[in-house]
Amino acid sequence: MLDIVDHGRVRELRLARPPVNALGPEFVTAIDRAIGDAPAAGAGAIVLSGAPGRFSGGLDVPQWLALDRAQIRAAWAGFFGLMRTIAASPIPIAAGLTGHSPAGGTVMALFADFRVLADGPFVVGLNEVQVGLPVPEFLLRALAYVVGARQAERLAVPGLLIGPAEALRCGLVDEVAAVDAVVPRAIAWANELLARPPIAMAETRRRARQPLLASFAALDAATLDAVTESWFSPEAQATLHALAARLSKPRR
């Protein structure tokens, strides 16, 4: 499900779960483990990437809909644990958004250090509200850390999905590049950072990211319970099953 490509000290973790790199529980665990393993393997930075035109389509909704209540709670715990792993990584992480990155794709990118989005007819954003799911408090705090409180409200409350130009304008991504230039730009950013005096860079990075890490103070057992209940609400279930039905139709 993951291709690992080392570019010197920059380790690229390429999502490789066709057709859309949808995030099932096992895939989430694999990404989490690969990020955690990278520093011990000698990596000084990580680039998360996907296939041309598709970074990640978000959660694997049909797979998640097959889970019972306990399994859903565990799946959310694993997904949020991946976010904590990205946020707390001792080495910098760039998100090379090689195409569509809605919902879970955007969530992963939020907790990275740097985001490059492919130019083209691609969308990013937290569209949870559109599928009947309230955005958890810790995720709203993380979004506000990246784009500011007012922009976070503007994006999250209606569940907007936006294109590259708007994402760059509001600060949801740091750069926009041609599809085939996304990963090279992310690698270049990582190498530029690694060229700095390492102790000073790492300590300044740690201090700068404290507000992002502090967002996890709002993630506790009660939050997991609330997210689980929201998943099984009639509103969410009706919307999610309709979405799964659309996804199951063969593409022409």
PDB file of C-alpha atoms in Angstrom:
ATOM      1  CA  MET A   1       0.000   0.000   0.000  1.00  0.00           C
ATOM      2  CA  LEU A   2       3.058   2.246   0.290  1.00  0.00           C
ATOM      3  CA  ASP A   3       6.035   2.737  -1.994  1.00  0.00           C
ATOM      4  CA  ILE A   4       9.148   3.945  -0.173  1.00  0.00           C
ATOM      5  CA  VAL A   5      11.620   5.934  -2.237  1.00  0.00           C
ATOM      6  CA  ASP A   6      14.706   7.510  -0.676  1.00  0.00           C
ATOM      7  CA  HIS A   7      16.022  10.730  -2.215  1.00  0.00           C
ATOM      8  CA  GLY A   8      19.207  11.090  -0.204  1.00  0.00           C
ATOM      9  CA  ARG A   9      18.085  12.030   3.304  1.00  0.00           C
ATOM     10  CA  VAL A  10      14.503  12.700   2.183  1.00  0.00           C
ATOM     11  CA  ARG A  11      12.246   9.657   2.340  1.00  0.00           C
ATOM     12  CA  GLU A  12       9.209   9.721   0.061  1.00  0.00           C
ATOM     13  CA  LEU A  13       6.255   7.681   1.289  1.00  0.00           C
ATOM     14  CA  ARG A  14       4.090   7.280  -1.786  1.00  0.00           C
ATOM     15  CA  LEU A  15       0.493   6.226  -1.152  1.00  0.00           C
ATOM     16  CA  ALA A  16      -0.151   3.243  -3.423  1.00  0.00           C
ATOM     17  CA  ARG A  17      -3.627   1.884  -2.810  1.00  0.00           C
ATOM     18  CA  PRO A  18      -5.493   2.168  -6.135  1.00  0.00           C
ATOM     19  CA  PRO A  19      -7.713   3.532  -7.367  1.00  0.00           C
ATOM     20  CA  VAL A  20      -7.894   6.607  -5.094  1.00  0.00           C
ATOM     21  CA  ASN A  21      -5.651   5.861  -2.087  1.00  0.00           C
ATOM     22  CA  ALA A  22      -8.704   5.618   0.143  1.00  0.00           C
ATOM     23  CA  LEU A  23      -7.857   5.404   3.835  1.00  0.00           C
ATOM     24  CA  GLY A  24      -8.949   2.113   5.334  1.00  0.00           C
ATOM     25  CA  PRO A  25      -7.847   1.197   8.889  1.00  0.00           C
ATOM     26  CA  GLU A  26      -5.003  -1.065   7.733  1.00  0.00           C
ATOM     27  CA  PHE A  27      -3.734   1.580   5.325  1.00  0.00           C
ATOM     28  CA  VAL A  28      -3.783   4.177   8.114  1.00  0.00           C
ATOM     29  CA  THR A  29      -1.735   1.850  10.310  1.00  0.00           C
ATOM     30  CA  ALA A  30       0.777   1.269   7.510  1.00  0.00           C
ATOM     31  CA  ILE A  31       1.273   5.015   6.964  1.00  0.00           C
ATOM     32  CA  ASP A  32       1.629   5.613  10.700  1.00  0.00           C
ATOM     33  CA  ARG A  33       4.237   2.870  11.027  1.00  0.00           C
ATOM     34  CA  ALA A  34       6.207   4.086   7.996  1.00  0.00           C
ATOM     35  CA  ILE A  35       6.395   7.632   9.352  1.00  0.00           C
ATOM     36  CA  GLY A  36       7.527   6.346  12.721  1.00  0.00           C
ATOM     37  CA  ASP A  37      10.192   4.122  11.150  1.00  0.00           C
ATOM     38  CA  ALA A  38      11.710   6.805   8.907  1.00  0.00           C
ATOM     39  CA  PRO A  39      14.007   8.579  11.417  1.00  0.00           C
ATOM     40  CA  ALA A  40      15.587   5.308  12.582  1.00  0.00           C
ATOM     41  CA  ALA A  41      16.246   4.465   8.917  1.00  0.00           C
ATOM     42  CA  GLY A  42      18.315   7.630   8.597  1.00  0.00           C
ATOM     43  CA  ALA A  43      15.731   9.923   7.000  1.00  0.00           C
ATOM     44  CA  GLY A  44      16.080  13.595   7.827  1.00  0.00           C
ATOM     45  CA  ALA A  45      12.707  14.530   6.324  1.00  0.00           C
ATOM     46  CA  ILE A  46       9.626  12.873   4.829  1.00  0.00           C
ATOM     47  CA  VAL A  47       7.518  13.619   1.777  1.00  0.00           C
ATOM     48  CA  LEU A  48       4.032  12.129   1.687  1.00  0.00           C
ATOM     49  CA  SER A  49       2.864  11.783  -1.907  1.00  0.00           C
ATOM     50  CA  GLY A  50       0.308   9.988  -4.058  1.00  0.00           C
ATOM     51  CA  ALA A  51      -0.401   9.139  -7.672  1.00  0.00           C
ATOM     52  CA  PRO A  52      -0.594  11.825 -10.368  1.00  0.00           C
ATOM     53  CA  GLY A  53      -4.064  13.340 -10.113  1.00  0.00           C
ATOM     54  CA  ARG A  54      -4.874  11.740  -6.760  1.00  0.00           C
ATOM     55  CA  PHE A  55      -3.230  12.147  -3.373  1.00  0.00           C
ATOM     56  CA  SER A  56      -6.013  10.526  -1.349  1.00  0.00           C
ATOM     57  CA  GLY A  57      -9.758  10.385  -1.740  1.00  0.00           C
ATOM     58  CA  GLY A  58     -10.193  10.394   2.038  1.00  0.00           C
ATOM     59  CA  LEU A  59     -11.717   7.613   4.104  1.00  0.00           C
ATOM     60  CA  ASP A  60     -12.606   4.330   2.430  1.00  0.00           C
ATOM     61  CA  VAL A  61     -16.288   4.882   3.145  1.00  0.00           C
ATOM     62  CA  PRO A  62     -17.577   1.453   1.986  1.00  0.00           C
ATOM     63  CA  GLN A  63     -14.974  -0.278   4.148  1.00  0.00           C
ATOM     64  CA  TRP A  64     -15.740   1.877   7.179  1.00  0.00           C
ATOM     65  CA  LEU A  65     -19.491   1.322   6.758  1.00  0.00           C
ATOM     66  CA  ALA A  66     -18.910  -2.420   7.209  1.00  0.00           C
ATOM     67  CA  LEU A  67     -17.460  -1.891  10.710  1.00  0.00           C
ATOM     68  CA  ASP A  68     -19.416  -2.239  13.935  1.00  0.00           C
ATOM     69  CA  ARG A  69     -19.467   0.387  16.676  1.00  0.00           C
ATOM     70  CA  ALA A  70     -16.362  -0.858  18.514  1.00  0.00           C
ATOM     71  CA  GLN A  71     -14.452  -1.185  15.256  1.00  0.00           C
ATOM     72  CA  ILE A  72     -15.443   2.315  14.169  1.00  0.00           C
ATOM     73  CA  ARG A  73     -14.224   3.760  17.468  1.00  0.00           C
ATOM     74  CA  ALA A  74     -10.926   1.919  17.023  1.00  0.00           C
ATOM     75  CA  ALA A  75     -10.678   3.112  13.415  1.00  0.00           C
ATOM     76  CA  TRP A  76     -11.134   6.730  14.468  1.00  0.00           C
ATOM     77  CA  ALA A  77      -8.565   6.271  17.228  1.00  0.00           C
ATOM     78  CA  GLY A  78      -6.114   4.940  14.643  1.00  0.00           C
ATOM     79  CA  PHE A  79      -6.822   7.747  12.176  1.00  0.00           C
ATOM     80  CA  PHE A  80      -6.442  10.449  14.816  1.00  0.00           C
ATOM     81  CA  GLY A  81      -3.316   8.665  16.058  1.00  0.00           C
ATOM     82  CA  LEU A  82      -1.830   9.042  12.577  1.00  0.00           C
ATOM     83  CA  MET A  83      -2.499  12.785  12.778  1.00  0.00           C
ATOM     84  CA  ARG A  84      -0.658  12.920  16.094  1.00  0.00           C
ATOM     85  CA  THR A  85       2.252  10.982  14.582  1.00  0.00           C
ATOM     86  CA  ILE A  86       2.510  13.467  11.707  1.00  0.00           C
ATOM     87  CA  ALA A  87       2.223  16.478  14.012  1.00  0.00           C
ATOM     88  CA  ALA A  88       4.774  15.162  16.507  1.00  0.00           C
ATOM     89  CA  SER A  89       7.268  13.809  13.974  1.00  0.00           C
ATOM     90  CA  PRO A  90      10.836  14.628  15.055  1.00  0.00           C
ATOM     91  CA  ILE A  91      11.708  15.258  11.413  1.00  0.00           C
ATOM     92  CA  PRO A  92       9.938  17.643   9.006  1.00  0.00           C
ATOM     93  CA  ILE A  93       7.148  16.312   6.806  1.00  0.00           C
ATOM     94  CA  ALA A  94       6.029  17.797   3.493  1.00  0.00           C
ATOM     95  CA  ALA A  95       2.704  16.815   1.945  1.00  0.00           C
ATOM     96  CA  GLY A  96       3.052  16.480  -1.815  1.00  0.00           C
ATOM     97  CA  LEU A  97      -0.600  16.708  -2.809  1.00  0.00           C
ATOM     98  CA  THR A  98      -0.358  15.224  -6.283  1.00  0.00           C
ATOM     99  CA  GLY A  99      -4.052  15.694  -7.066  1.00  0.00           C
ATOM    100  CA  HIS A 100      -7.441  15.419  -5.369  1.00  0.00           C
ATOM    101  CA  SER A 101      -7.069  15.545  -1.589  1.00  0.00           C
ATOM    102  CA  PRO A 102     -10.508  15.963  -0.006  1.00  0.00           C
ATOM    103  CA  ALA A 103     -11.449  15.131   3.589  1.00  0.00           C
ATOM    104  CA  GLY A 104      -8.898  12.678   5.013  1.00  0.00           C
ATOM    105  CA  GLY A 105      -6.326  13.715   2.418  1.00  0.00           C
ATOM    106  CA  THR A 106      -6.536  17.308   3.589  1.00  0.00           C
ATOM    107  CA  VAL A 107      -6.555  16.228   7.234  1.00  0.00           C
ATOM    108  CA  MET A 108      -3.213  14.437   6.815  1.00  0.00           C
ATOM    109  CA  ALA A 109      -1.746  17.468   5.062  1.00  0.00           C
ATOM    110  CA  LEU A 110      -2.885  19.859   7.805  1.00  0.00           C
ATOM    111  CA  PHE A 111      -0.542  18.272  10.321  1.00  0.00           C
ATOM    112  CA  ALA A 112       2.485  18.319   7.987  1.00  0.00           C
ATOM    113  CA  ASP A 113       5.049  21.126   7.958  1.00  0.00           C
ATOM    114  CA  PHE A 114       4.579  22.114   4.328  1.00  0.00           C
ATOM    115  CA  ARG A 115       1.980  21.524   1.615  1.00  0.00           C
ATOM    116  CA  VAL A 116       2.407  21.583  -2.178  1.00  0.00           C
ATOM    117  CA  LEU A 117      -0.752  21.080  -4.262  1.00  0.00           C
ATOM    118  CA  ALA A 118      -0.927  20.072  -7.907  1.00  0.00           C
ATOM    119  CA  ASP A 119      -2.240  22.721 -10.267  1.00  0.00           C
ATOM    120  CA  GLY A 120      -5.313  21.607 -12.163  1.00  0.00           C
ATOM    121  CA  PRO A 121      -8.948  20.614 -11.579  1.00  0.00           C
ATOM    122  CA  PHE A 122      -8.203  19.260  -8.104  1.00  0.00           C
ATOM    123  CA  VAL A 123      -9.871  19.953  -4.763  1.00  0.00           C
ATOM    124  CA  VAL A 124      -8.852  20.076  -1.119  1.00  0.00           C
ATOM    125  CA  GLY A 125     -10.860  20.806   1.988  1.00  0.00           C
ATOM    126  CA  LEU A 126     -12.667  19.393   4.984  1.00  0.00           C
ATOM    127  CA  ASN A 127     -16.033  18.364   3.565  1.00  0.00           C
ATOM    128  CA  GLU A 128     -17.116  16.423   6.663  1.00  0.00           C
ATOM    129  CA  VAL A 129     -20.241  18.541   7.112  1.00  0.00           C
ATOM    130  CA  GLN A 130     -21.350  17.611   3.593  1.00  0.00           C
ATOM    131  CA  VAL A 131     -21.457  13.944   4.630  1.00  0.00           C
ATOM    132  CA  GLY A 132     -23.190  14.594   7.951  1.00  0.00           C
ATOM    133  CA  LEU A 133     -20.176  14.577  10.272  1.00  0.00           C
ATOM    134  CA  PRO A 134     -19.327  17.466  12.616  1.00  0.00           C
ATOM    135  CA  VAL A 135     -15.654  18.470  12.550  1.00  0.00           C
ATOM    136  CA  PRO A 136     -13.999  17.577  15.891  1.00  0.00           C
ATOM    137  CA  GLU A 137     -12.674  20.402  18.045  1.00  0.00           C
ATOM    138  CA  PHE A 138      -9.026  19.337  17.787  1.00  0.00           C
ATOM    139  CA  LEU A 139      -9.252  19.322  13.986  1.00  0.00           C
ATOM    140  CA  LEU A 140     -10.813  22.785  13.927  1.00  0.00           C
ATOM    141  CA  ARG A 141      -7.923  24.008  16.074  1.00  0.00           C
ATOM    142  CA  ALA A 142      -5.424  22.493  13.665  1.00  0.00           C
ATOM    143  CA  LEU A 143      -7.190  24.107  10.699  1.00  0.00           C
ATOM    144  CA  ALA A 144      -7.133  27.457  12.503  1.00  0.00           C
ATOM    145  CA  TYR A 145      -3.399  27.010  13.145  1.00  0.00           C
ATOM    146  CA  VAL A 146      -2.851  26.698   9.394  1.00  0.00           C
ATOM    147  CA  VAL A 147      -5.279  29.243   7.923  1.00  0.00           C
ATOM    148  CA  GLY A 148      -6.419  31.401  10.863  1.00  0.00           C
ATOM    149  CA  ALA A 149      -9.623  31.275  12.862  1.00  0.00           C
ATOM    150  CA  ARG A 150     -11.893  33.149  10.436  1.00  0.00           C
ATOM    151  CA  GLN A 151     -10.782  31.188   7.389  1.00  0.00           C
ATOM    152  CA  ALA A 152     -11.155  27.946   9.359  1.00  0.00           C
ATOM    153  CA  GLU A 153     -14.776  28.819  10.102  1.00  0.00           C
ATOM    154  CA  ARG A 154     -15.414  29.813   6.484  1.00  0.00           C
ATOM    155  CA  LEU A 155     -14.018  26.529   5.186  1.00  0.00           C
ATOM    156  CA  ALA A 156     -15.244  24.048   7.801  1.00  0.00           C
ATOM    157  CA  VAL A 157     -18.822  25.100   8.574  1.00  0.00           C
ATOM    158  CA  PRO A 158     -20.159  24.503   5.021  1.00  0.00           C
ATOM    159  CA  GLY A 159     -17.572  21.796   4.311  1.00  0.00           C
ATOM    160  CA  LEU A 160     -16.076  23.622   1.351  1.00  0.00           C
ATOM    161  CA  LEU A 161     -13.939  21.908  -1.245  1.00  0.00           C
ATOM    162  CA  ILE A 162     -11.715  24.413  -3.024  1.00  0.00           C
ATOM    163  CA  GLY A 163      -9.286  24.456  -5.931  1.00  0.00           C
ATOM    164  CA  PRO A 164      -5.554  25.218  -5.977  1.00  0.00           C
ATOM    165  CA  ALA A 165      -5.787  28.999  -6.433  1.00  0.00           C
ATOM    166  CA  GLU A 166      -8.196  29.458  -3.524  1.00  0.00           C
ATOM    167  CA  ALA A 167      -6.259  26.999  -1.354  1.00  0.00           C
ATOM    168  CA  LEU A 168      -3.095  29.029  -1.923  1.00  0.00           C
ATOM    169  CA  ARG A 169      -4.867  32.328  -1.330  1.00  0.00           C
ATOM    170  CA  CYS A 170      -6.278  31.306   2.047  1.00  0.00           C
ATOM    171  CA  GLY A 171      -3.121  29.519   3.189  1.00  0.00           C
ATOM    172  CA  LEU A 172      -4.423  25.962   3.147  1.00  0.00           C
ATOM    173  CA  VAL A 173      -1.430  25.086   0.947  1.00  0.00           C
ATOM    174  CA  ASP A 174       1.980  26.759   0.724  1.00  0.00           C
ATOM    175  CA  GLU A 175       2.678  26.258  -2.971  1.00  0.00           C
ATOM    176  CA  VAL A 176       0.957  25.200  -6.182  1.00  0.00           C
ATOM    177  CA  ALA A 177       2.986  23.364  -8.827  1.00  0.00           C
ATOM    178  CA  ALA A 178       2.452  21.328 -11.967  1.00  0.00           C
ATOM    179  CA  VAL A 179       1.471  17.740 -11.200  1.00  0.00           C
ATOM    180  CA  ASP A 180       4.867  16.342 -12.134  1.00  0.00           C
ATOM    181  CA  ALA A 181       6.650  19.070 -10.143  1.00  0.00           C
ATOM    182  CA  VAL A 182       4.818  18.542  -6.835  1.00  0.00           C
ATOM    183  CA  VAL A 183       7.138  15.894  -5.405  1.00  0.00           C
ATOM    184  CA  PRO A 184      10.367  17.582  -6.643  1.00  0.00           C
ATOM    185  CA  ARG A 185       9.220  20.843  -5.024  1.00  0.00           C
ATOM    186  CA  ALA A 186       8.444  19.058  -1.753  1.00  0.00           C
ATOM    187  CA  ILE A 187      11.843  17.358  -1.824  1.00  0.00           C
ATOM    188  CA  ALA A 188      13.552  20.678  -2.585  1.00  0.00           C
ATOM    189  CA  TRP A 189      11.792  22.314   0.375  1.00  0.00           C
ATOM    190  CA  ALA A 190      12.933  19.472   2.633  1.00  0.00           C
ATOM    191  CA  ASN A 191      16.532  19.701   1.417  1.00  0.00           C
ATOM    192  CA  GLU A 192      16.568  23.463   1.945  1.00  0.00           C
ATOM    193  CA  LEU A 193      15.473  22.928   5.535  1.00  0.00           C
ATOM    194  CA  LEU A 194      18.017  20.161   6.099  1.00  0.00           C
ATOM    195  CA  ALA A 195      20.764  22.511   4.913  1.00  0.00           C
ATOM    196  CA  ARG A 196      20.158  24.755   7.925  1.00  0.00           C
ATOM    197  CA  PRO A 197      22.116  24.294  11.190  1.00  0.00           C
ATOM    198  CA  PRO A 198      20.299  21.188  12.470  1.00  0.00           C
ATOM    199  CA  ILE A 199      19.991  21.901  16.195  1.00  0.00           C
ATOM    200  CA  ALA A 200      18.766  25.458  15.703  1.00  0.00           C
ATOM    201  CA  MET A 201      16.333  24.372  13.004  1.00  0.00           C
ATOM    202  CA  ALA A 202      14.921  21.474  15.027  1.00  0.00           C
ATOM    203  CA  GLU A 203      14.480  23.517  18.208  1.00  0.00           C
ATOM    204  CA  THR A 204      12.842  26.426  16.378  1.00  0.00           C
ATOM    205  CA  ARG A 205      10.550  23.978  14.562  1.00  0.00           C
ATOM    206  CA  ARG A 206       9.576  22.381  17.870  1.00  0.00           C
ATOM    207  CA  ARG A 207       8.706  25.750  19.392  1.00  0.00           C
ATOM    208  CA  ALA A 208       6.818  26.962  16.315  1.00  0.00           C
ATOM    209  CA  ARG A 209       4.642  23.836  16.169  1.00  0.00           C
ATOM    210  CA  GLN A 210       3.570  23.893  19.813  1.00  0.00           C
ATOM    211  CA  PRO A 211       0.124  25.383  19.004  1.00  0.00           C
ATOM    212  CA  LEU A 212      -0.496  22.556  16.537  1.00  0.00           C
ATOM    213  CA  LEU A 213       0.488  19.908  19.074  1.00  0.00           C
ATOM    214  CA  ALA A 214      -1.623  21.675  21.690  1.00  0.00           C
ATOM    215  CA  SER A 215      -4.700  21.072  19.536  1.00  0.00           C
ATOM    216  CA  PHE A 216      -4.582  17.433  20.646  1.00  0.00           C
ATOM    217  CA  ALA A 217      -5.539  18.517  24.157  1.00  0.00           C
ATOM    218  CA  ALA A 218      -9.087  18.522  22.765  1.00  0.00           C
ATOM    219  CA  LEU A 219      -8.780  14.882  21.676  1.00  0.00           C
ATOM    220  CA  ASP A 220      -9.808  12.526  24.454  1.00  0.00           C
ATOM    221  CA  ALA A 221     -12.014   9.500  25.088  1.00  0.00           C
ATOM    222  CA  ALA A 222     -15.109  11.691  25.124  1.00  0.00           C
ATOM    223  CA  THR A 223     -14.201  13.043  21.693  1.00  0.00           C
ATOM    224  CA  LEU A 224     -13.798   9.524  20.323  1.00  0.00           C
ATOM    225  CA  ASP A 225     -17.182   8.589  21.777  1.00  0.00           C
ATOM    226  CA  ALA A 226     -18.783  11.679  20.228  1.00  0.00           C
ATOM    227  CA  VAL A 227     -17.219  11.063  16.809  1.00  0.00           C
ATOM    228  CA  THR A 228     -18.397   7.441  16.942  1.00  0.00           C
ATOM    229  CA  GLU A 229     -21.939   8.496  17.812  1.00  0.00           C
ATOM    230  CA  SER A 230     -21.894  11.048  14.997  1.00  0.00           C
ATOM    231  CA  TRP A 231     -20.870   8.323  12.541  1.00  0.00           C
ATOM    232  CA  PHE A 232     -23.925   6.264  13.484  1.00  0.00           C
ATOM    233  CA  SER A 233     -26.367   9.179  13.481  1.00  0.00           C
ATOM    234  CA  PRO A 234     -29.258   8.807  11.013  1.00  0.00           C
ATOM    235  CA  GLU A 235     -28.119  11.926   9.149  1.00  0.00           C
ATOM    236  CA  ALA A 236     -24.566  10.683   8.657  1.00  0.00           C
ATOM    237  CA  GLN A 237     -25.563   7.103   7.850  1.00  0.00           C
ATOM    238  CA  ALA A 238     -28.022   8.174   5.166  1.00  0.00           C
ATOM    239  CA  THR A 239     -25.460  10.472   3.546  1.00  0.00           C
ATOM    240  CA  LEU A 240     -22.593   7.982   3.830  1.00  0.00           C
ATOM    241  CA  HIS A 241     -24.600   5.090   2.376  1.00  0.00           C
ATOM    242  CA  ALA A 242     -25.650   7.287  -0.544  1.00  0.00           C
ATOM    243  CA  LEU A 243     -21.991   8.203  -1.075  1.00  0.00           C
ATOM    244  CA  ALA A 244     -20.951   4.536  -0.937  1.00  0.00           C
ATOM    245  CA  ALA A 245     -23.608   3.679  -3.521  1.00  0.00           C
ATOM    246  CA  ARG A 246     -22.225   6.333  -5.874  1.00  0.00           C
ATOM    247  CA  LEU A 247     -18.684   5.078  -5.340  1.00  0.00           C
ATOM    248  CA  SER A 248     -19.717   1.506  -6.140  1.00  0.00           C
ATOM    249  CA  LYS A 249     -21.031   2.423  -9.596  1.00  0.00           C
ATOM    250  CA  PRO A 250     -18.608   1.413 -12.368  1.00  0.00           C
ATOM    251  CA  ARG A 251     -16.723   4.299 -13.929  1.00  0.00           C
ATOM    252  CA  ARG A 252     -16.924   4.871 -17.663  1.00  0.00           C
TER     253      ARG A 252
END
